[in-house]
Short mmCIF file of N, CA, C and O in Angstrom, two decimals:
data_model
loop_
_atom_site.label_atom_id
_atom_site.label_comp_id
_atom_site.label_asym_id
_atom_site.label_seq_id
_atom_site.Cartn_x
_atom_site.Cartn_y
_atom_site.Cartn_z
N UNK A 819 -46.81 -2.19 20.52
CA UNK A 819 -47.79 -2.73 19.59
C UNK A 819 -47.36 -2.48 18.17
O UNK A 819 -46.48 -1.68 17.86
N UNK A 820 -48.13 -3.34 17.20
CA UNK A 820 -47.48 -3.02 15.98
C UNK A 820 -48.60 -3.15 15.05
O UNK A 820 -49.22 -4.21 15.18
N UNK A 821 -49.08 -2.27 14.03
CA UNK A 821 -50.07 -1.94 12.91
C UNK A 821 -49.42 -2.26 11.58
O UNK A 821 -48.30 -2.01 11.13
N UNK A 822 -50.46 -2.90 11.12
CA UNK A 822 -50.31 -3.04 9.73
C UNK A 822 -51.37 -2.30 8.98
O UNK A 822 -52.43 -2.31 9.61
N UNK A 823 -51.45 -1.64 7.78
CA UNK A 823 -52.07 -1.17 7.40
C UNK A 823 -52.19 -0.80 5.83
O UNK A 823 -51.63 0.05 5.13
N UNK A 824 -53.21 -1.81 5.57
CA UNK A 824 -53.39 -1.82 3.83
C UNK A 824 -54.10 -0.71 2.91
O UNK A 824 -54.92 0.00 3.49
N UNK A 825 -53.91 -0.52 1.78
CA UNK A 825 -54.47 0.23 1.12
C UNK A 825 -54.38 0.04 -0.57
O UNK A 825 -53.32 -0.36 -1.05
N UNK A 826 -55.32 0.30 -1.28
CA UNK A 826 -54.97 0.49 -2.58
C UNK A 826 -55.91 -0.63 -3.24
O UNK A 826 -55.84 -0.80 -4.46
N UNK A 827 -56.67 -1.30 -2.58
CA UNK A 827 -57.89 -2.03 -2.98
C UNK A 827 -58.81 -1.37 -3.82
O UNK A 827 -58.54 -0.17 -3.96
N UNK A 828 -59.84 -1.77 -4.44
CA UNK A 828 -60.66 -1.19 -5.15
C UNK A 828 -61.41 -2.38 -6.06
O UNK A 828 -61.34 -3.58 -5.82
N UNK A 829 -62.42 -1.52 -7.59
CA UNK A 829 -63.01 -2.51 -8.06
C UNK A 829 -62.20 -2.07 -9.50
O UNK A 829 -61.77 -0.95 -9.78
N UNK A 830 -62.16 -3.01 -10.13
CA UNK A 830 -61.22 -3.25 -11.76
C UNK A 830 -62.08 -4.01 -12.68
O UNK A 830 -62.70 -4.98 -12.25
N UNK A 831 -62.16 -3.64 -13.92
CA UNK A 831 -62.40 -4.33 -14.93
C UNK A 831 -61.34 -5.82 -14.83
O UNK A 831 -60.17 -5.85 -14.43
N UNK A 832 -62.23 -7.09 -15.38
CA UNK A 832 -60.73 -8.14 -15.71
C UNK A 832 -59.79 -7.23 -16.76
O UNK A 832 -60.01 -6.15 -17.31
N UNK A 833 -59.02 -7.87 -16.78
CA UNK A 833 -57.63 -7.95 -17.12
C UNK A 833 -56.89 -6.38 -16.82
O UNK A 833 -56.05 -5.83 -17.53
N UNK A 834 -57.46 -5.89 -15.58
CA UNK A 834 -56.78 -4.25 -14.97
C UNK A 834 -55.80 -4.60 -13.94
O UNK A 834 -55.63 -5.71 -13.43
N UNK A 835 -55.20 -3.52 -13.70
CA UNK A 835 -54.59 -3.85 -12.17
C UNK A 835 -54.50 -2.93 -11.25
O UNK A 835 -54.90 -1.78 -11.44
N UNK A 836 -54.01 -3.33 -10.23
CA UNK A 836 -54.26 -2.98 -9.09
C UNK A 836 -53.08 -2.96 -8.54
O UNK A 836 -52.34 -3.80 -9.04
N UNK A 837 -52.47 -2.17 -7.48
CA UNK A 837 -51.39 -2.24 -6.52
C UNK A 837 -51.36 -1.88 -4.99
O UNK A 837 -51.38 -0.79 -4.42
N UNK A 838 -51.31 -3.07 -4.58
CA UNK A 838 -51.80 -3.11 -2.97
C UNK A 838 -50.64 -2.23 -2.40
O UNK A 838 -49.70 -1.96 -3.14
N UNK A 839 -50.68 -1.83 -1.27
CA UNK A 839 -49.41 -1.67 0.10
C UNK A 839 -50.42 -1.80 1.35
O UNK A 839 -51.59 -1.63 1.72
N UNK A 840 -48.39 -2.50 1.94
CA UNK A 840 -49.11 -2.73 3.49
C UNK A 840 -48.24 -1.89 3.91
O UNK A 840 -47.31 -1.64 3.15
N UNK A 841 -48.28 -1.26 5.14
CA UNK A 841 -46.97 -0.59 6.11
C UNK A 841 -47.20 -0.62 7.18
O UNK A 841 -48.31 -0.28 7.60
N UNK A 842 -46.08 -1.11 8.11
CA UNK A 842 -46.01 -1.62 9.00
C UNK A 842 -45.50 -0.45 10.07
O UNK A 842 -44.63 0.34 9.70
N UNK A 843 -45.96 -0.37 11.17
CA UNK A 843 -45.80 0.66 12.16
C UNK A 843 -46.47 0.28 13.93
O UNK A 843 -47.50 -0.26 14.33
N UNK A 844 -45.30 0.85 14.60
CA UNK A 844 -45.07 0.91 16.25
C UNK A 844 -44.01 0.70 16.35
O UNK A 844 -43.10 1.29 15.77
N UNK A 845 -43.84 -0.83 17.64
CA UNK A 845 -42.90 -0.90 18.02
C UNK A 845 -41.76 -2.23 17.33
O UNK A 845 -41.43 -3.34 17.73
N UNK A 846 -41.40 -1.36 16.02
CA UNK A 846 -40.30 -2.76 15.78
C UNK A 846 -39.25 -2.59 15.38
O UNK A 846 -38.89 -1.73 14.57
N UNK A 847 -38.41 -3.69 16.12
CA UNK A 847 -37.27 -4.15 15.85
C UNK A 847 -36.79 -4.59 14.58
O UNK A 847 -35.82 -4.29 13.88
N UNK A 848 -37.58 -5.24 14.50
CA UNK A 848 -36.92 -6.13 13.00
C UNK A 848 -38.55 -6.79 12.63
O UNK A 848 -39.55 -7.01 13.30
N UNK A 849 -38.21 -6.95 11.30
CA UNK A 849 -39.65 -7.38 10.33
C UNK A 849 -38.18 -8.87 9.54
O UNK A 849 -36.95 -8.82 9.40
N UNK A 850 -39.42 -10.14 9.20
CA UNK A 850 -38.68 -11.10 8.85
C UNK A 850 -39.51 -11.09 7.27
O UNK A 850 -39.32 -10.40 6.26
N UNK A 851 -40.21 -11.85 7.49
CA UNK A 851 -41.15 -11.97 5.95
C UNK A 851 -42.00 -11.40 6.32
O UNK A 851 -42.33 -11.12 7.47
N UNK A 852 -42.66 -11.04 4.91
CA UNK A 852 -44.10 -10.08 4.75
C UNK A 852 -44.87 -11.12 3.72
O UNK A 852 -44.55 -12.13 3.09
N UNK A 853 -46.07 -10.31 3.90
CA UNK A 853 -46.79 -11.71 2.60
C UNK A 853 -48.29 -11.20 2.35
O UNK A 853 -48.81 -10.43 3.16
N UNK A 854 -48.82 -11.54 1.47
CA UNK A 854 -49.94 -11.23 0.91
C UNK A 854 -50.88 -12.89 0.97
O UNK A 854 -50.51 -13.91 0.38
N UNK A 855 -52.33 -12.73 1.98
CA UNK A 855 -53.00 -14.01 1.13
C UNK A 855 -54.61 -13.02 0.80
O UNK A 855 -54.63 -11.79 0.88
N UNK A 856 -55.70 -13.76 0.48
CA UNK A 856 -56.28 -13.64 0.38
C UNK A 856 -57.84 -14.09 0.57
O UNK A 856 -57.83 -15.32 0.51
N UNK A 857 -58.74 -13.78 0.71
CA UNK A 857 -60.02 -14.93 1.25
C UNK A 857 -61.30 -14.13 0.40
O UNK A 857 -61.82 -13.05 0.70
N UNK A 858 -61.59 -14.90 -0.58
CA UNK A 858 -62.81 -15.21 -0.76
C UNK A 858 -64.00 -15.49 -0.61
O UNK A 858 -63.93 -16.72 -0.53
N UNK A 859 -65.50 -15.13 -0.46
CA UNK A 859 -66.28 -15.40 0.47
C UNK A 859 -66.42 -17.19 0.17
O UNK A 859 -66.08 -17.89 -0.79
N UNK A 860 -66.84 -17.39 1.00
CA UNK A 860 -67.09 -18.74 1.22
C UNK A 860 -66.17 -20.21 1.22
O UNK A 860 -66.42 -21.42 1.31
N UNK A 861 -64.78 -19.19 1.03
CA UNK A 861 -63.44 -19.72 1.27
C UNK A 861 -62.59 -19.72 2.10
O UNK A 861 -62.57 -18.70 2.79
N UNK A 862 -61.62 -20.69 2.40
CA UNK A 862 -60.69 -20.23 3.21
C UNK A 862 -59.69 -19.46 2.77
O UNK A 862 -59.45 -19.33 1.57
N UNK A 863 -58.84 -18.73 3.93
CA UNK A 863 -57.99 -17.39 3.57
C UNK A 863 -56.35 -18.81 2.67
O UNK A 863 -56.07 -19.99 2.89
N UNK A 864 -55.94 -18.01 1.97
CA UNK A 864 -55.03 -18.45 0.66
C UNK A 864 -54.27 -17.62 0.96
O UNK A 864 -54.67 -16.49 1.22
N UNK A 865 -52.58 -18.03 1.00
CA UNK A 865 -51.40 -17.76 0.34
C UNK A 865 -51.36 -17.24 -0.71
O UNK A 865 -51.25 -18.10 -1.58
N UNK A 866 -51.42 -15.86 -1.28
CA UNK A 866 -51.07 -15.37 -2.43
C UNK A 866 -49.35 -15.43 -2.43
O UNK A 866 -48.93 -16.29 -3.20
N UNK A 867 -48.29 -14.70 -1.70
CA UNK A 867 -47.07 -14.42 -1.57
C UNK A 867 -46.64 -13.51 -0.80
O UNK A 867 -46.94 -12.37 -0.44
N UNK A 868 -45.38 -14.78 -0.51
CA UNK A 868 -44.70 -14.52 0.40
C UNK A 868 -42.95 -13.81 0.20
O UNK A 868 -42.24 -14.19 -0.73
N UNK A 869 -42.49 -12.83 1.16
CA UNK A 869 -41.23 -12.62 0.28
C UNK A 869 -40.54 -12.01 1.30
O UNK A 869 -40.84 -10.86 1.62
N UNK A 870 -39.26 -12.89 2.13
CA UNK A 870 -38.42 -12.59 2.92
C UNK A 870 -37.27 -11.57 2.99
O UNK A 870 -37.10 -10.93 1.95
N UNK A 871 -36.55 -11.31 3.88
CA UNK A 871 -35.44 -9.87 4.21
C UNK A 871 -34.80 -10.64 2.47
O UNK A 871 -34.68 -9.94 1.47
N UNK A 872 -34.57 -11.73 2.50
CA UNK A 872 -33.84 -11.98 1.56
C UNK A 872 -33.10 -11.19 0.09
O UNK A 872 -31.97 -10.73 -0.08
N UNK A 873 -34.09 -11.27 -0.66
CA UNK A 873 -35.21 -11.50 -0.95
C UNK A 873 -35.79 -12.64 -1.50
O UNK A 873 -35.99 -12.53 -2.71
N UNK A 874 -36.07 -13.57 -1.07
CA UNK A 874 -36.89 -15.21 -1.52
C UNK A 874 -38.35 -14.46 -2.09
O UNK A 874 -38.59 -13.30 -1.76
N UNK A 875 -39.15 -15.14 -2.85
CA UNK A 875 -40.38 -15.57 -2.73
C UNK A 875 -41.05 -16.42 -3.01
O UNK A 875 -40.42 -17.47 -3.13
N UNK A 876 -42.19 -16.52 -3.22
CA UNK A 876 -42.89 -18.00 -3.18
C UNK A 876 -44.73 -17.73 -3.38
O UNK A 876 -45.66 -17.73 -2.57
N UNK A 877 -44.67 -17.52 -4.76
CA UNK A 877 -45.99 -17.29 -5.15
C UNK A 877 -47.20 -18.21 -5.38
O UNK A 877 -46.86 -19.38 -5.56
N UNK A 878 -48.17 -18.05 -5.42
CA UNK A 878 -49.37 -19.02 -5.59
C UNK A 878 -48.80 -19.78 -6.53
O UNK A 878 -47.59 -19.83 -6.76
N UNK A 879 -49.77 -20.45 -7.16
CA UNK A 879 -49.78 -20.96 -8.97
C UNK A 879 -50.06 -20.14 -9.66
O UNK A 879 -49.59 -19.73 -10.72
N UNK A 880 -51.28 -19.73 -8.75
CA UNK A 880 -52.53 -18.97 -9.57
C UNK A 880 -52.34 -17.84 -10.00
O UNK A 880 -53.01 -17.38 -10.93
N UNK A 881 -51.18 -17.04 -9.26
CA UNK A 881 -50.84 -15.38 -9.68
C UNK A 881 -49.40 -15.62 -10.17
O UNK A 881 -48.84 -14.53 -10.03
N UNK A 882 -48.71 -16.32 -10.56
CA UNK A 882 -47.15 -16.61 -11.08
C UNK A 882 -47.71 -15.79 -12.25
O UNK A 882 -48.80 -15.65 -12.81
N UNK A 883 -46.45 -15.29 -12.36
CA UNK A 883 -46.46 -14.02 -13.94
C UNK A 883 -47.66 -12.99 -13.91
O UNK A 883 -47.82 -12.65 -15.08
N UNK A 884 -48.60 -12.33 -13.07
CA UNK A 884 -49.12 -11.53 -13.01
C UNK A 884 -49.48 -10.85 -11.98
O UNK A 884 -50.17 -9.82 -12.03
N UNK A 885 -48.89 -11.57 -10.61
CA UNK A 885 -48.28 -10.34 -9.64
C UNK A 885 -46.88 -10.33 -8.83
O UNK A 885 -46.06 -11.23 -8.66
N UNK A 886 -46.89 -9.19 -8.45
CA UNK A 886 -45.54 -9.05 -8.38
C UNK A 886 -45.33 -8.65 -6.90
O UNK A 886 -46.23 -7.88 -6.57
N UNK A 887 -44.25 -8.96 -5.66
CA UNK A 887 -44.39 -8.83 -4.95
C UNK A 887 -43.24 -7.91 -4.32
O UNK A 887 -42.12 -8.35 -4.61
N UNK A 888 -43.21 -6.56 -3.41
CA UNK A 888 -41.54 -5.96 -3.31
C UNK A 888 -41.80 -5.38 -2.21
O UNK A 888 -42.95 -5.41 -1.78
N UNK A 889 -40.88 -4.77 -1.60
CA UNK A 889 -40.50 -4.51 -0.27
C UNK A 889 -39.53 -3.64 0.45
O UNK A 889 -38.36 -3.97 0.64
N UNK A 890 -40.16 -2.34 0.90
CA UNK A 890 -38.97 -1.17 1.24
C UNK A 890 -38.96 -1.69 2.14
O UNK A 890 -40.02 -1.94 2.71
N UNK A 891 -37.45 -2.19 2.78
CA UNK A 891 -37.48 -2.24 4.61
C UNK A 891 -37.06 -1.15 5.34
O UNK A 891 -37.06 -1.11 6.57
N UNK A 892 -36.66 -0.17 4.53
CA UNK A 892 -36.47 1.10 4.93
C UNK A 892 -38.04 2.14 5.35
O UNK A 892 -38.13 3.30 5.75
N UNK A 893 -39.03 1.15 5.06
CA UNK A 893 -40.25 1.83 4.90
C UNK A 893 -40.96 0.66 5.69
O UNK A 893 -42.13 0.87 5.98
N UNK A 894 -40.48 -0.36 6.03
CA UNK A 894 -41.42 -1.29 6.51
C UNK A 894 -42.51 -1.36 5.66
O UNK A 894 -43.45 -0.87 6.28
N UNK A 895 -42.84 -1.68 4.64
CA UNK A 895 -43.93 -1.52 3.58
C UNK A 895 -43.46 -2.70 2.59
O UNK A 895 -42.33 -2.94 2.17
N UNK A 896 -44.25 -3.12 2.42
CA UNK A 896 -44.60 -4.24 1.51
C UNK A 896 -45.71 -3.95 0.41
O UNK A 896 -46.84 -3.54 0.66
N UNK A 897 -45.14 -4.25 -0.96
CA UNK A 897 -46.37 -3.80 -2.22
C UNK A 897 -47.03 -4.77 -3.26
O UNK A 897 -46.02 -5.21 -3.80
N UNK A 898 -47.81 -5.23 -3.73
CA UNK A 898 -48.37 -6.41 -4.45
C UNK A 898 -48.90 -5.67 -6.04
O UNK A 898 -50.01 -5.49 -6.54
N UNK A 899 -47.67 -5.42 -6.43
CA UNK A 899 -48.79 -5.08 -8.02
C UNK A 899 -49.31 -6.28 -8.77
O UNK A 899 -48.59 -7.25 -8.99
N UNK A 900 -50.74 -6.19 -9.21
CA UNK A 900 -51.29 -7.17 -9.93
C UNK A 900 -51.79 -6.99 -10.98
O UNK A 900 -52.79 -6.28 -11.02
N UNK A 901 -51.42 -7.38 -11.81
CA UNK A 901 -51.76 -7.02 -13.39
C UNK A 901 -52.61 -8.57 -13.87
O UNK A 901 -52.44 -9.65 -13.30
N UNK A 902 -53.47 -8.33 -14.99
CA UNK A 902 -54.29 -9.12 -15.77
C UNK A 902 -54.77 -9.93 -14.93
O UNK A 902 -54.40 -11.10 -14.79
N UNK A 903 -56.08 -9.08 -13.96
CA UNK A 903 -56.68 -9.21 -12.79
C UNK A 903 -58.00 -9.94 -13.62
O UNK A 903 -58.59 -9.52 -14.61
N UNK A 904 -58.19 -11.11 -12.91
CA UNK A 904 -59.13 -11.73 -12.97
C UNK A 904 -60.55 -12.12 -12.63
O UNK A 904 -60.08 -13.26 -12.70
N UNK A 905 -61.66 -12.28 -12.37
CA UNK A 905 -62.52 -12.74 -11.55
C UNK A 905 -62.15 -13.22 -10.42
O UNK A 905 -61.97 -12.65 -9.35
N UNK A 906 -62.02 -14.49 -10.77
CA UNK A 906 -61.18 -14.91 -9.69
C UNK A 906 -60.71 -14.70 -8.32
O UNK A 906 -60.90 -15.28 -7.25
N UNK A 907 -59.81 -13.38 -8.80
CA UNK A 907 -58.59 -12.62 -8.07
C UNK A 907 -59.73 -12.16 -7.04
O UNK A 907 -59.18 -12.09 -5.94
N UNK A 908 -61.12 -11.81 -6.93
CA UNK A 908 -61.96 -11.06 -6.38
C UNK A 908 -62.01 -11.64 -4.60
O UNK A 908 -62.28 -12.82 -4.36
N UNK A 909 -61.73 -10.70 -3.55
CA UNK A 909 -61.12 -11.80 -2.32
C UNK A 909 -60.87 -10.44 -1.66
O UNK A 909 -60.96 -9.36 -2.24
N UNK A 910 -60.49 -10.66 -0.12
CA UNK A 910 -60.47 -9.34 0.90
C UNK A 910 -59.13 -9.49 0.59
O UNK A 910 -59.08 -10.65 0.18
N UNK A 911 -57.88 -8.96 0.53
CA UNK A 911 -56.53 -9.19 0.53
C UNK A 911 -56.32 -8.41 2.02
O UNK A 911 -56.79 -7.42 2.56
N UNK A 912 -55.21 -9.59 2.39
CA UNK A 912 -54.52 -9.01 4.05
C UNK A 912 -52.92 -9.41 4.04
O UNK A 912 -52.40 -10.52 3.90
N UNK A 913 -52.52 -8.54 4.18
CA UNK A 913 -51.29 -8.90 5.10
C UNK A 913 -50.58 -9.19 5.52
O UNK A 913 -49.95 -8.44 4.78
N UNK A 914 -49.58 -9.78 6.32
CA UNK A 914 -49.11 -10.50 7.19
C UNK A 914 -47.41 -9.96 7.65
O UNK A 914 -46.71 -9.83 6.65
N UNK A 915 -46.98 -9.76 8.47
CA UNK A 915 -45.66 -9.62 8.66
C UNK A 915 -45.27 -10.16 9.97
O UNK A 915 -45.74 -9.97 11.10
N UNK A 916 -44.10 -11.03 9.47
CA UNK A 916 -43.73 -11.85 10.97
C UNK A 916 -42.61 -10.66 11.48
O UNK A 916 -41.58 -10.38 10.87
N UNK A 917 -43.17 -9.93 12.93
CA UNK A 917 -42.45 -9.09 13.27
C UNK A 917 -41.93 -9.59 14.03
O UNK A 917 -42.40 -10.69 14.30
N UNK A 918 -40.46 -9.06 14.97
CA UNK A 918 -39.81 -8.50 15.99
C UNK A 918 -39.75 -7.21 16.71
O UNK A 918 -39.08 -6.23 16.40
N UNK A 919 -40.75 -7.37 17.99
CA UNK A 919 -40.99 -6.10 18.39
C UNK A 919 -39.85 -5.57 19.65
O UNK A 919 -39.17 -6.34 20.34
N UNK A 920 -39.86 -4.18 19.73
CA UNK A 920 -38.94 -4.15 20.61
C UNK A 920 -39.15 -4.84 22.01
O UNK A 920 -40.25 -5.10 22.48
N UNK A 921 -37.79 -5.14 22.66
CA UNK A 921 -38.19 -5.74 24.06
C UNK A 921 -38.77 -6.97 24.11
O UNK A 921 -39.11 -7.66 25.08
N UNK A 922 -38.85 -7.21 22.54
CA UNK A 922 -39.79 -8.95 22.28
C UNK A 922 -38.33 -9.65 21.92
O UNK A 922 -37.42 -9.21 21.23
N UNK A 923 -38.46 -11.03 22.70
CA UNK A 923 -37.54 -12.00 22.35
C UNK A 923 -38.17 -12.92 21.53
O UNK A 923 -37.80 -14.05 21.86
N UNK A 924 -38.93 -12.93 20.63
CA UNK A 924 -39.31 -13.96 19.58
C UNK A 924 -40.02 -12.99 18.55
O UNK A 924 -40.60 -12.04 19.09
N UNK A 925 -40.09 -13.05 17.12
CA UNK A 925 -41.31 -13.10 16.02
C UNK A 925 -42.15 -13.30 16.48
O UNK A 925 -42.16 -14.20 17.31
N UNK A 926 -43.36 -12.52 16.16
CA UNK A 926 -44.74 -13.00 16.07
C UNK A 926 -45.26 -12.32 14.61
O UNK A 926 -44.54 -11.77 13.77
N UNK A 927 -46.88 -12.55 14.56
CA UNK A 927 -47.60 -12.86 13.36
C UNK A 927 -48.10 -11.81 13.19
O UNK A 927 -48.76 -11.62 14.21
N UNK A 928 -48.24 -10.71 12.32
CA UNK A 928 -49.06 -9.89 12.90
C UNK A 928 -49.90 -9.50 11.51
O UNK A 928 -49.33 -9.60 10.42
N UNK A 929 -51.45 -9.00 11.61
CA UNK A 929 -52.30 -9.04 10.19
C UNK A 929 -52.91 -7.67 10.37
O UNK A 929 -53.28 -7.03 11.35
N UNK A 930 -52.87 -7.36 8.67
CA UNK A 930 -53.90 -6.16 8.53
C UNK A 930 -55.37 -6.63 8.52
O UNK A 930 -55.84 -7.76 8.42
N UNK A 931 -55.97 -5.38 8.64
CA UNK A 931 -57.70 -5.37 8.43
C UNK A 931 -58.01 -6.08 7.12
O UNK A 931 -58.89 -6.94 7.19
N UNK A 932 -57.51 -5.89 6.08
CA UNK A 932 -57.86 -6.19 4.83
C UNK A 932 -58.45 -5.12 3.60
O UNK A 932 -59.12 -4.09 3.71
N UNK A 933 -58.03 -5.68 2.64
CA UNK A 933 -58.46 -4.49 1.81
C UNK A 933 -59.36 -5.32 0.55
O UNK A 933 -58.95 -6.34 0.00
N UNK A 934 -60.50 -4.74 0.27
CA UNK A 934 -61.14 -5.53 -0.52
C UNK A 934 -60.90 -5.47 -2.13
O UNK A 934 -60.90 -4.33 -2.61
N UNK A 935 -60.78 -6.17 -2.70
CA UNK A 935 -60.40 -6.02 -4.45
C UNK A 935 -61.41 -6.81 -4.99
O UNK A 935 -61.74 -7.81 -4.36
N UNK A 936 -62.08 -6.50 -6.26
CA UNK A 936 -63.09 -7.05 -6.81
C UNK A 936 -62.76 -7.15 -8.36
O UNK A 936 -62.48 -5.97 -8.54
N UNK A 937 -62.63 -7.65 -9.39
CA UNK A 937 -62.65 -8.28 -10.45
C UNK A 937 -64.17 -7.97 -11.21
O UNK A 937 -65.18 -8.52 -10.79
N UNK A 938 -64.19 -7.28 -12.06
CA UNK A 938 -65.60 -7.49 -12.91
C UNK A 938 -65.03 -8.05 -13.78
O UNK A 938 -63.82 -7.94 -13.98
N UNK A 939 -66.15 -9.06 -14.76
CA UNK A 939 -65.97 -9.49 -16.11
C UNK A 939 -66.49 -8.70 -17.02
O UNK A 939 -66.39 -8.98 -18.22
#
């Protein structure tokens, strides 16, 4: 089995920031991309960013130049600092890492609980 597990959510004044981590733990082989989206109430869950062994990434619109996305694979951990945090930005943030588990012959999807971040104006 394999856990993901977020932390570092909280509530911020606008324009504060915040710095998520996920870390990834059990049984794995290999981790491909990791990624951050997000969901809003009364929204559907959003692509914040994504960022492969590479390192590629591929950010919203909406967070280009104010978050940042990086990645120990030595740590299986993935980190989202976000600076000049918005209203907006206010959303459960989760997760995602397409793993390789041991004894698994394919990737799969695998998601954290979520961590909640809130934006005051």
């Amino acid at each position: 089995q394999v856990q993901l597990v977020e932390s570092g959510g909280g509530l911020v004044q606008a324009g504060g920031s915040l710095r998520l981590s996920c870390a990834a733990s059990g049984s794995i082989f290999s981790i491909n991309a990791m990624g951050w989206y997000r969901q809003a109430p009364g929204k559907q869950r959003e692509l914040v960013v994504v960022i492969t062994r590479g390192p590629r990434t591929n950010y919203a619109d909406s967070v280009k130049g104010r978050f940042t996305i990086s990645r120990d694979n030595a740590k299986n951990t993935v980190y989202l600092q976000m600076n000049s945090l918005k209203p907006e930005d206010t959303a459960v943030y989760y997760c995602k890492a397409d793993v390789l588990s041991r004894g698994s012959g394919s990737y799969n999807d695998y998601w954290g609980q979520g961590t909640q971040v809130t934006v005051s104006s």
